[in-house]
Amino acid sequence: MTSPNPTLTASPAWNALQTHHAEIRDTHMRSLFQADGDRGQRLTAEALGIYLDYSKNRITDQTLKLLLDLAEQSGLRDRIDAMFRGDKINATEQRAVLHVALRAAKDQSIVVDGEDVVPEVHAVLDKMAAYCDRVRSGQWKGHTGKSIRTIVNIGIGGSDLGPVMAYEALRHYSQRDLQFRFVSNIDGTDLSEAIQDLDPAETLFIVASKTFTTQETLTNAHSARDWCLAGLVDEAAIAKHFVAVSTNAEQVAAFGIDTANMFGFWDWVGGRYSFDSAIGLSLMLSIGPDQFREMLAGMHAMDRHFQTAPFEQNLPVLLALLGIWYNNFFDAQSVAILPYDHYLGKLTAYLQQLDMESNGKQTDLDGNPVDCQTGPIIWGAPGTNGQHAFYQLIHQGTKLIPCDFIGFCETLNPLGNHHDLLMANFFAQTEALAMGKTEAEVRADGVDDHQVPHRIFAGNHPTNTILIDRLTPESFGKLIALYEHKVFVQGTIWNINSFDQWGVELGKVLAKKIVPELASGSSQPLQHDSSTNTLIQRYRDAKPG
Ligand code: F6P
């Protein structure tokens, strides 16, 4: 084992931040706002219709300067250029990292292994569009001649969380006579509940798997195939009711799906960065090719912003640096993502994979153990539901939890004064978290002495506010790319590879070993630790039949 690489935490920028942290860690935001009447206008950034207010953070101008020095010191500029150029920055897998190519303009050129990948990207988009038009118009008929009414996406991880999150986010723009379901869990309940009221003659399954070897997806796909054949009897039905999205044509063919009905993508797209590739076929079926392209245009605009904007105005860079400030200097363990839009109900779960699978690493790019904290725990739920569940802990608990509040000025569903009420809560929460309520203020309300300590709010809880005019395919695309690049910036500063995920492998390998041990009647000797042996034996003993 090599020794920890001291480069980052012994670096001048890091040391300067540490010293600065000791100076300002107890400074209250109340006094920062009192001392600077313009703080709420000054500590903001706006690009592409995305307004970021980061004034409610425990920072001064000096903090920002030192964080920007850290970004410069980390070689961020070169690393951004390397990613956009198609360099193989995913070093452990020797792969380029080019989700940005998925939304590149037609006239752009990005070369990987001597080949321009942009024409391929557009060829797949065109093929998807042609297919989606046929399904959406009812022209694509199932085996018995009926049109498709329900689309079931079978995938897991990035092949599920992205599609389902984006489908829900843009549901306002969807074709309402098609219904969509998403099956991911290997627990048979997921598939059973998803199909129990469906007619196979009107159902289309999308088997979405980058590798096409994922146990959960393949098991669900095989069971879906059995269900389809039980209803439609003829093997030829599979070609009409199953399509695949994958990089692995061989396995797709082995499953029995005609590769003419396969939509491809490439090893330079990570699973958690893939819903804007063919993995988003369900989304394109829902919102149509034009609006899918609007989403891609939004993502592309954010890519350009990230690539070209000076760091002090660069939204992903600013979000990333503020995250590092709390993660590495205040020892915050987590970040709460709090979207105030019901359509973004699955955004937090999606960002959980994006961030935690990317930056949940303990080894740096040189193979050394990291010597600082890396990716935070991402959690949260849409407002205002979270307010009535876990906000108590954010306001008065003992942990520091930086939060991102995401809201829209305009609602897509005007209904009485619902939106004003929603947004009043949105604005009130960040105000309360920052300013708190002092003992004097509590007493001024005439609160009984014994209750006073319980009703004091310390405040000084940091929040970012992201305010956007309206949730559209384009603004949604910008928002997602903003977070993708935020994760990239943090990974760059920590000098880790944000694009592999070896940590998920061990559990998968062990599960494969255990499968035959659980088979009915198995008396295979158990050679695990005593806890695992006992648990497996108990399961065997209780198993029906
Ligand atoms: O096990 C983790 C993972 O590899 C994710 O990174 C990925 O999104 C998911 O599994 C699904 O993989 P696939 O698309 O290859 O089925």
Coordinates of C-alpha atoms and ligand atoms in Angstrom, one line a residue:
M1 CA 0.0 0.0 0.0
T2 CA 1.4 3.4 -1.0
S3 CA 1.2 6.3 1.4
P4 CA -1.4 9.0 1.2
N5 CA -0.7 11.5 -1.5
P6 CA -0.2 14.8 0.5
T7 CA -0.6 17.0 -2.6
L8 CA -4.1 18.2 -2.0
T9 CA -4.3 18.7 1.8
A10 CA -0.7 20.0 2.0
S11 CA -1.2 22.4 -0.9
P12 CA -1.1 26.2 -0.5
A13 CA -4.7 26.7 -1.6
W14 CA -5.9 24.0 0.9
N15 CA -3.8 25.5 3.7
A16 CA -5.1 28.9 3.0
L17 CA -8.7 27.7 3.2
Q18 CA -8.0 25.9 6.5
T19 CA -6.6 29.1 8.1
H20 CA -9.4 31.1 6.7
H21 CA -12.0 28.6 8.0
A22 CA -10.6 28.9 11.5
E23 CA -11.1 32.7 11.2
I24 CA -14.7 32.7 10.0
R25 CA -16.3 29.4 11.0
D26 CA -18.3 31.1 13.8
T27 CA -19.3 34.1 11.8
H28 CA -23.1 34.3 11.6
M29 CA -24.8 34.9 8.3
R30 CA -26.9 37.4 10.1
S31 CA -23.9 39.6 10.7
L32 CA -22.7 39.1 7.1
F33 CA -26.0 40.3 5.7
Q34 CA -26.1 43.2 8.2
A35 CA -22.6 44.3 7.2
D36 CA -23.3 44.2 3.5
G37 CA -26.6 45.5 2.2
D38 CA -25.9 44.2 -1.3
R39 CA -24.9 40.7 -0.3
G40 CA -28.1 39.2 -1.6
Q41 CA -27.6 40.7 -5.1
R42 CA -23.8 40.4 -5.2
L43 CA -23.3 36.8 -4.2
T44 CA -25.4 35.5 -7.1
A45 CA -24.7 34.2 -10.6
E46 CA -27.0 33.8 -13.5
A47 CA -26.6 32.0 -16.8
L48 CA -29.0 30.6 -19.3
G49 CA -32.0 31.6 -17.2
I50 CA -30.7 29.8 -14.2
Y51 CA -30.4 32.1 -11.2
L52 CA -28.1 30.9 -8.4
D53 CA -28.3 32.8 -5.1
Y54 CA -25.4 31.6 -3.0
S55 CA -25.4 34.6 -0.6
K56 CA -26.9 32.4 2.2
N57 CA -23.6 30.6 2.7
R58 CA -21.1 30.9 5.4
I59 CA -18.6 32.7 3.1
T60 CA -17.0 36.0 2.5
D61 CA -15.5 37.4 -0.6
Q62 CA -12.2 36.0 0.7
T63 CA -13.7 32.5 1.0
L64 CA -14.7 32.7 -2.6
K65 CA -11.3 33.9 -3.7
L66 CA -9.6 31.1 -1.9
L67 CA -12.0 28.4 -3.2
L68 CA -11.4 29.7 -6.8
D69 CA -7.6 29.5 -6.1
L70 CA -8.2 25.8 -5.2
A71 CA -10.0 25.2 -8.4
E72 CA -7.2 26.8 -10.4
Q73 CA -4.6 24.9 -8.4
S74 CA -6.4 21.6 -9.2
G75 CA -5.9 22.0 -12.9
L76 CA -9.6 22.2 -13.4
R77 CA -9.3 24.1 -16.7
D78 CA -7.1 21.4 -18.3
R79 CA -9.3 18.6 -17.0
I80 CA -12.5 20.3 -18.5
D81 CA -10.7 20.6 -21.8
A82 CA -9.5 17.0 -21.6
M83 CA -13.1 15.7 -21.0
F84 CA -14.6 17.8 -23.9
R85 CA -11.7 16.7 -26.2
G86 CA -12.5 13.1 -25.6
D87 CA -9.3 12.2 -23.7
K88 CA -9.5 8.9 -21.8
I89 CA -9.9 10.5 -18.4
N90 CA -11.7 7.5 -17.0
A91 CA -8.3 6.0 -16.4
T92 CA -9.2 2.8 -14.6
E93 CA -11.3 1.7 -17.6
Q94 CA -9.3 3.5 -20.2
R95 CA -12.4 5.3 -21.6
A96 CA -13.3 8.7 -22.7
V97 CA -16.0 10.5 -20.7
L98 CA -18.3 12.0 -23.3
H99 CA -21.8 12.5 -22.1
V100 CA -21.3 16.0 -23.5
A101 CA -21.1 14.4 -27.0
L102 CA -24.7 13.2 -26.6
R103 CA -25.9 16.7 -26.9
A104 CA -23.2 18.1 -29.2
A105 CA -24.4 20.1 -32.2
K106 CA -24.4 18.3 -35.6
D107 CA -21.5 20.4 -36.9
Q108 CA -19.3 19.7 -33.9
S109 CA -16.6 17.1 -34.1
I110 CA -15.3 15.0 -31.2
V111 CA -12.8 12.3 -32.0
V112 CA -12.4 9.1 -30.0
D113 CA -9.9 6.5 -31.2
G114 CA -9.6 8.3 -34.5
E115 CA -13.4 8.5 -35.2
D116 CA -15.7 11.4 -35.0
V117 CA -18.5 10.3 -32.6
V118 CA -20.9 13.1 -33.3
P119 CA -22.4 11.7 -36.5
E120 CA -23.1 8.4 -34.7
V121 CA -24.8 10.2 -31.9
H122 CA -27.1 12.0 -34.4
A123 CA -27.7 8.8 -36.4
V124 CA -29.0 7.1 -33.2
L125 CA -31.1 10.1 -32.3
D126 CA -32.6 10.0 -35.8
K127 CA -33.3 6.3 -35.5
M128 CA -34.9 6.8 -32.1
A129 CA -37.0 9.7 -33.4
A130 CA -38.3 7.7 -36.4
Y131 CA -39.2 4.8 -34.1
C132 CA -40.9 7.1 -31.5
D133 CA -43.0 8.8 -34.2
R134 CA -44.3 5.4 -35.3
V135 CA -45.2 4.3 -31.7
R136 CA -46.7 7.7 -30.8
S137 CA -48.8 7.8 -33.9
G138 CA -50.1 4.3 -33.4
Q139 CA -48.4 3.2 -36.7
W140 CA -46.2 0.7 -34.9
K141 CA -48.5 -2.3 -34.3
G142 CA -48.1 -5.1 -31.8
H143 CA -48.3 -8.7 -32.8
T144 CA -52.1 -8.8 -33.0
G145 CA -52.3 -5.5 -34.9
K146 CA -53.2 -3.3 -31.9
S147 CA -51.3 -0.1 -31.2
I148 CA -49.1 0.3 -28.2
R149 CA -50.7 1.9 -25.1
T150 CA -48.2 1.1 -22.4
I151 CA -44.4 1.3 -22.4
V152 CA -42.5 -0.6 -19.7
N153 CA -38.9 0.4 -19.2
I154 CA -36.8 -2.4 -17.6
G155 CA -33.5 -1.2 -16.3
I156 CA -31.7 -0.4 -13.1
G157 CA -29.3 2.2 -11.8
G158 CA -28.6 4.7 -14.5
S159 CA -30.8 2.7 -16.9
D160 CA -33.8 3.4 -14.6
L161 CA -33.2 6.4 -12.4
G162 CA -32.4 8.7 -15.2
P163 CA -35.3 7.6 -17.5
V164 CA -37.9 7.6 -14.7
M165 CA -36.7 10.9 -13.2
A166 CA -36.8 12.6 -16.5
Y167 CA -40.1 11.1 -17.5
E168 CA -41.7 12.4 -14.3
A169 CA -39.9 15.8 -14.6
L170 CA -41.3 16.3 -18.1
R171 CA -44.7 14.6 -17.7
H172 CA -46.4 17.9 -18.4
Y173 CA -45.1 17.6 -21.9
S174 CA -46.0 13.9 -22.4
Q175 CA -48.4 12.3 -24.8
R176 CA -51.2 11.4 -22.4
D177 CA -52.7 8.5 -24.2
L178 CA -49.5 6.5 -23.6
Q179 CA -48.8 5.2 -20.2
F180 CA -45.3 4.5 -18.8
R181 CA -44.1 2.2 -16.1
F182 CA -40.5 1.6 -14.9
V183 CA -39.4 -1.7 -13.5
S184 CA -36.0 -1.9 -11.8
N185 CA -36.0 -4.1 -8.7
I186 CA -35.2 -7.8 -9.0
D187 CA -37.9 -8.3 -6.3
G188 CA -40.6 -9.9 -8.4
T189 CA -43.2 -7.6 -6.9
D190 CA -41.9 -4.7 -9.0
L191 CA -42.6 -6.4 -12.4
S192 CA -45.7 -8.2 -11.1
E193 CA -47.3 -5.0 -10.0
A194 CA -46.2 -3.1 -13.1
I195 CA -47.9 -5.6 -15.5
Q196 CA -50.8 -7.0 -13.6
D197 CA -53.4 -4.8 -15.3
L198 CA -51.7 -4.7 -18.8
D199 CA -52.6 -6.4 -22.0
P200 CA -49.4 -7.9 -23.7
A201 CA -50.9 -7.1 -27.1
E202 CA -50.7 -3.4 -26.3
T203 CA -47.5 -3.3 -24.3
L204 CA -44.0 -2.5 -25.4
F205 CA -41.0 -3.4 -23.2
I206 CA -37.8 -1.4 -23.5
V207 CA -34.9 -3.5 -22.0
A208 CA -32.4 -0.8 -21.1
S209 CA -29.0 -2.0 -20.1
K210 CA -25.6 -0.6 -21.1
T211 CA -23.9 -3.9 -20.5
F212 CA -26.9 -6.2 -21.1
T213 CA -25.5 -8.5 -18.4
T214 CA -27.0 -6.9 -15.3
Q215 CA -28.7 -9.6 -13.3
E216 CA -31.7 -7.6 -12.2
T217 CA -32.5 -6.3 -15.7
L218 CA -32.0 -9.6 -17.4
T219 CA -34.1 -11.5 -14.9
N220 CA -36.9 -9.0 -15.2
A221 CA -36.6 -9.0 -19.0
H222 CA -36.8 -12.8 -19.1
S223 CA -39.9 -12.8 -16.9
A224 CA -41.5 -10.1 -19.0
R225 CA -40.8 -12.2 -22.1
D226 CA -42.5 -15.2 -20.5
W227 CA -45.5 -13.1 -19.6
C228 CA -45.7 -11.7 -23.1
L229 CA -45.4 -15.1 -24.7
A230 CA -48.0 -16.6 -22.3
G231 CA -50.4 -14.0 -23.7
L232 CA -49.4 -13.9 -27.3
V233 CA -48.2 -17.5 -27.7
D234 CA -46.1 -16.9 -30.8
E235 CA -42.3 -16.3 -30.5
A236 CA -42.6 -13.8 -33.4
A237 CA -44.4 -11.5 -31.0
I238 CA -41.1 -10.6 -29.3
A239 CA -39.9 -8.5 -32.2
K240 CA -43.0 -6.3 -31.9
H241 CA -43.1 -6.0 -28.1
F242 CA -39.4 -5.8 -27.1
V243 CA -36.8 -3.3 -28.0
A244 CA -33.3 -3.0 -26.4
V245 CA -31.1 -0.1 -25.5
S246 CA -27.5 -1.3 -25.1
T247 CA -23.9 -1.2 -26.1
N248 CA -23.8 -5.0 -26.3
A249 CA -25.4 -6.2 -29.6
E250 CA -24.2 -9.8 -29.0
Q251 CA -26.1 -10.1 -25.7
V252 CA -29.2 -8.4 -27.1
A253 CA -29.3 -11.0 -29.9
A254 CA -28.7 -13.8 -27.4
F255 CA -31.7 -12.6 -25.5
G256 CA -33.8 -12.9 -28.6
I257 CA -34.3 -9.3 -29.5
D258 CA -33.8 -8.4 -33.1
T259 CA -30.8 -6.1 -33.3
A260 CA -32.8 -4.0 -35.8
N261 CA -34.9 -3.1 -32.8
M262 CA -31.8 -2.1 -30.8
F263 CA -30.7 1.5 -30.1
G264 CA -27.1 1.7 -29.4
F265 CA -24.8 3.9 -27.3
W266 CA -21.1 3.8 -26.4
D267 CA -18.7 2.8 -23.7
W268 CA -17.8 6.5 -23.2
V269 CA -21.2 7.2 -21.7
G270 CA -21.4 6.3 -18.0
G271 CA -24.7 4.7 -16.9
R272 CA -25.5 7.5 -14.5
Y273 CA -24.8 10.0 -17.3
S274 CA -26.9 8.2 -19.9
F275 CA -30.6 9.2 -20.0
D276 CA -29.9 11.7 -22.8
S277 CA -28.6 8.8 -24.9
A278 CA -30.8 6.0 -26.3
I279 CA -31.3 5.0 -22.6
G280 CA -33.8 7.9 -22.7
L281 CA -36.0 6.1 -25.3
S282 CA -38.9 6.0 -22.9
L283 CA -38.6 9.7 -22.4
M284 CA -38.5 10.4 -26.1
L285 CA -41.6 8.2 -26.5
S286 CA -43.3 10.2 -23.8
I287 CA -42.4 13.8 -24.9
G288 CA -41.6 13.2 -28.5
P289 CA -38.4 13.8 -30.5
D290 CA -38.7 17.6 -30.8
Q291 CA -39.0 18.2 -27.0
F292 CA -36.3 15.6 -26.4
R293 CA -34.0 17.6 -28.7
E294 CA -35.0 20.8 -26.8
M295 CA -33.8 19.1 -23.6
L296 CA -30.5 18.2 -25.4
A297 CA -30.2 21.8 -26.5
G298 CA -30.5 22.9 -22.9
M299 CA -27.9 20.4 -21.8
H300 CA -25.6 21.6 -24.5
A301 CA -26.0 25.2 -23.5
M302 CA -25.0 24.3 -20.0
D303 CA -22.0 22.3 -21.4
R304 CA -20.9 25.4 -23.3
H305 CA -21.3 27.6 -20.2
F306 CA -19.3 25.2 -18.1
Q307 CA -16.6 25.0 -20.8
T308 CA -16.2 28.7 -21.3
A309 CA -17.5 30.8 -18.4
P310 CA -14.9 32.2 -16.0
F311 CA -14.9 30.2 -12.8
E312 CA -16.3 33.0 -10.7
Q313 CA -19.4 33.1 -12.9
N314 CA -19.5 29.4 -13.7
L315 CA -22.6 27.8 -12.1
P316 CA -21.3 24.2 -11.8
V317 CA -17.9 25.4 -10.5
L318 CA -19.5 27.7 -7.9
L319 CA -21.9 24.9 -6.7
A320 CA -19.0 22.5 -6.5
L321 CA -16.7 24.8 -4.6
L322 CA -19.4 25.7 -2.1
G323 CA -19.9 22.0 -1.6
I324 CA -16.2 21.4 -1.0
W325 CA -16.2 24.3 1.6
Y326 CA -18.7 22.4 3.8
N327 CA -17.6 18.9 3.0
N328 CA -13.9 19.4 3.6
F329 CA -13.6 22.4 6.0
F330 CA -16.8 22.2 8.1
D331 CA -16.9 18.4 8.0
A332 CA -20.5 18.3 6.8
Q333 CA -21.4 14.7 5.9
S334 CA -24.3 15.3 3.6
V335 CA -26.1 17.6 1.2
A336 CA -29.9 17.8 1.0
I337 CA -31.4 18.4 -2.4
L338 CA -34.9 20.0 -2.0
P339 CA -36.8 20.6 -5.2
Y340 CA -40.0 22.7 -4.8
D341 CA -41.7 21.2 -7.8
H342 CA -43.7 18.0 -7.7
Y343 CA -42.5 17.0 -11.1
L344 CA -38.9 16.8 -9.7
G345 CA -40.0 14.2 -7.2
K346 CA -37.3 11.8 -8.3
L347 CA -34.5 14.3 -8.8
T348 CA -32.9 13.6 -5.5
A349 CA -32.8 9.8 -6.1
Y350 CA -31.3 10.4 -9.5
L351 CA -28.7 12.8 -8.0
Q352 CA -27.9 10.3 -5.3
Q353 CA -26.6 7.9 -7.9
L354 CA -25.0 10.6 -10.0
D355 CA -23.0 12.0 -7.1
M356 CA -22.5 9.0 -4.8
E357 CA -21.6 6.5 -7.4
S358 CA -19.3 9.1 -9.1
N359 CA -17.5 10.5 -6.0
G360 CA -17.9 7.7 -3.5
K361 CA -14.2 6.9 -3.8
Q362 CA -11.3 6.5 -1.4
T363 CA -8.5 6.0 -3.9
D364 CA -7.1 8.9 -5.9
L365 CA -6.2 8.9 -9.6
D366 CA -2.6 7.9 -8.8
G367 CA -3.7 4.8 -6.8
N368 CA -3.1 6.3 -3.4
P369 CA -5.6 6.5 -0.5
V370 CA -7.2 9.9 -0.5
D371 CA -6.3 12.0 2.6
C372 CA -9.5 14.0 2.8
Q373 CA -13.3 13.4 2.6
T374 CA -14.7 12.8 -0.8
G375 CA -18.3 12.6 -2.0
P376 CA -21.1 13.6 0.5
I377 CA -24.3 11.7 1.2
I378 CA -27.0 13.0 -1.0
W379 CA -30.5 12.9 0.3
G380 CA -33.8 14.9 0.3
A381 CA -37.3 15.0 -0.8
P382 CA -39.5 17.5 -2.6
G383 CA -40.8 20.5 -0.7
T384 CA -43.1 21.0 1.1
N385 CA -43.3 17.3 2.1
G386 CA -39.8 17.4 3.5
Q387 CA -40.7 20.3 5.7
H388 CA -43.2 18.1 7.6
A389 CA -40.7 15.3 7.9
F390 CA -37.0 16.0 8.3
Y391 CA -36.6 19.8 8.2
Q392 CA -36.7 19.8 12.0
L393 CA -33.3 18.2 12.1
I394 CA -31.9 20.6 9.6
H395 CA -33.2 23.6 11.6
Q396 CA -32.5 22.5 15.2
G397 CA -30.5 19.2 15.0
T398 CA -26.8 19.1 15.7
K399 CA -25.6 18.4 12.2
L400 CA -24.6 20.9 9.6
I401 CA -26.6 20.1 6.4
P402 CA -26.0 22.3 3.4
C403 CA -29.1 22.4 1.2
D404 CA -29.9 23.2 -2.4
F405 CA -33.4 24.7 -2.9
I406 CA -34.6 24.4 -6.4
G407 CA -37.8 26.3 -7.4
F408 CA -39.6 27.8 -10.4
C409 CA -41.3 31.2 -10.7
E410 CA -44.1 29.9 -12.9
T411 CA -46.2 26.7 -12.2
L412 CA -47.2 24.3 -15.0
N413 CA -50.4 23.7 -13.1
P414 CA -52.0 27.0 -12.0
L415 CA -54.5 26.1 -9.3
G416 CA -55.8 28.8 -7.0
N417 CA -52.9 30.2 -5.0
H418 CA -51.1 26.9 -4.6
H419 CA -48.0 28.1 -6.3
D420 CA -47.7 31.3 -4.2
L421 CA -48.1 29.1 -1.1
L422 CA -45.5 26.7 -2.3
M423 CA -43.0 29.4 -3.1
A424 CA -43.7 31.3 0.1
N425 CA -42.5 28.2 1.9
F426 CA -39.5 28.0 -0.5
F427 CA -38.4 31.5 0.3
A428 CA -39.3 31.2 4.0
Q429 CA -37.2 28.1 4.6
T430 CA -33.9 29.6 3.3
E431 CA -34.5 32.7 5.3
A432 CA -35.3 30.8 8.5
L433 CA -32.3 28.5 8.0
A434 CA -29.9 31.4 7.5
M435 CA -31.2 33.9 10.0
G436 CA -32.7 31.7 12.7
K437 CA -34.5 33.2 15.6
T438 CA -32.7 34.7 18.6
E439 CA -33.6 34.4 22.2
A440 CA -34.6 38.0 22.3
E441 CA -36.9 37.5 19.3
V442 CA -38.5 34.4 21.0
R443 CA -39.0 36.3 24.2
A444 CA -40.5 39.2 22.3
D445 CA -43.2 36.8 21.1
G446 CA -44.2 36.3 24.8
V447 CA -43.1 32.7 24.9
D448 CA -43.1 31.0 28.4
D449 CA -39.6 30.9 30.0
H450 CA -39.5 27.1 30.0
Q451 CA -40.1 27.0 26.3
V452 CA -37.6 29.7 25.3
P453 CA -34.6 27.4 24.8
H454 CA -36.6 25.0 22.7
R455 CA -37.9 27.7 20.4
I456 CA -34.6 29.4 19.6
F457 CA -33.3 28.8 16.1
A458 CA -29.5 29.1 15.8
G459 CA -29.7 29.7 12.1
N460 CA -26.4 30.0 10.1
H461 CA -27.5 26.9 8.1
P462 CA -26.2 27.3 4.5
T463 CA -28.4 27.1 1.4
N464 CA -28.1 27.6 -2.3
T465 CA -31.2 28.8 -4.1
I466 CA -31.6 27.8 -7.7
L467 CA -34.5 29.8 -9.2
I468 CA -35.7 29.2 -12.8
D469 CA -38.6 30.8 -14.6
R470 CA -40.4 27.7 -15.8
L471 CA -39.8 23.9 -16.0
T472 CA -39.4 23.2 -19.7
P473 CA -37.5 20.4 -21.5
E474 CA -34.7 23.0 -22.1
S475 CA -34.5 24.4 -18.5
F476 CA -34.6 20.8 -17.2
G477 CA -31.7 19.9 -19.5
K478 CA -29.7 22.8 -18.1
L479 CA -30.4 21.8 -14.5
I480 CA -29.3 18.3 -15.0
A481 CA -26.1 19.2 -16.8
L482 CA -25.4 21.7 -14.1
Y483 CA -25.3 18.9 -11.5
E484 CA -23.3 16.6 -13.8
H485 CA -20.6 19.1 -14.1
K486 CA -20.7 20.0 -10.4
V487 CA -19.9 16.4 -9.6
F488 CA -17.1 16.5 -12.2
V489 CA -15.5 19.6 -10.6
Q490 CA -15.5 18.1 -7.2
G491 CA -14.0 14.8 -8.4
T492 CA -11.3 16.8 -10.2
I493 CA -10.4 18.7 -7.0
W494 CA -10.3 15.5 -5.0
N495 CA -8.2 14.0 -7.7
I496 CA -10.4 10.9 -8.0
N497 CA -12.0 9.1 -10.9
S498 CA -15.7 10.1 -11.0
F499 CA -16.4 7.7 -13.8
D500 CA -15.8 4.1 -12.6
Q501 CA -17.8 2.2 -9.9
W502 CA -15.8 -0.8 -8.8
G503 CA -17.4 -0.5 -5.4
V504 CA -20.6 -2.1 -6.6
E505 CA -18.8 -5.3 -7.8
L506 CA -18.1 -7.2 -4.7
G507 CA -21.7 -7.6 -3.6
K508 CA -22.7 -8.7 -7.1
V509 CA -20.0 -11.4 -7.1
L510 CA -21.0 -12.7 -3.7
A511 CA -24.7 -12.7 -4.6
K512 CA -23.9 -14.9 -7.6
K513 CA -22.1 -17.4 -5.3
I514 CA -25.1 -17.5 -2.9
V515 CA -27.8 -18.0 -5.6
P516 CA -27.3 -21.8 -5.9
E517 CA -27.1 -22.1 -2.1
L518 CA -30.7 -20.8 -1.9
A519 CA -32.1 -23.2 -4.5
S520 CA -34.8 -25.5 -3.2
G521 CA -33.4 -28.6 -1.6
S522 CA -29.8 -27.3 -1.7
S523 CA -27.7 -28.8 1.0
Q524 CA -24.5 -27.3 -0.4
P525 CA -22.2 -26.7 2.5
L526 CA -22.1 -23.0 3.6
Q527 CA -18.7 -21.5 3.8
H528 CA -19.3 -17.9 4.7
D529 CA -18.8 -16.2 8.0
S530 CA -21.0 -17.5 10.8
S531 CA -23.5 -14.7 10.5
T532 CA -24.1 -15.2 6.8
N533 CA -24.2 -19.0 7.2
T534 CA -26.8 -18.8 9.9
L535 CA -29.0 -16.3 8.0
I536 CA -28.8 -18.4 4.8
Q537 CA -29.7 -21.6 6.8
R538 CA -32.7 -19.8 8.4
Y539 CA -33.9 -18.8 4.9
R540 CA -33.5 -22.4 3.6
D541 CA -35.4 -23.8 6.6
A542 CA -38.3 -21.3 6.2
K543 CA -38.5 -21.6 2.4
P544 CA -41.9 -23.0 1.3
G545 CA -41.8 -26.3 -0.5
Ligands
F6P1 O1 -24.0 -1.7 -10.6 C1 -24.0 -0.3 -10.9 C2 -24.2 -0.1 -12.4 O2 -23.2 -0.5 -13.1 C3 -24.5 1.4 -12.7 O3 -23.4 2.1 -12.8 C4 -25.4 1.3 -13.8 O4 -26.1 2.5 -14.0 C5 -26.2 0.1 -13.5 O5 -25.4 -0.8 -12.8 C6 -26.9 -0.6 -14.6 O6 -26.0 -1.1 -15.5 P1 -26.5 -1.5 -17.0 O7 -27.1 -0.4 -17.7 O8 -25.3 -2.1 -17.6 O9 -27.6 -2.6 -16.8

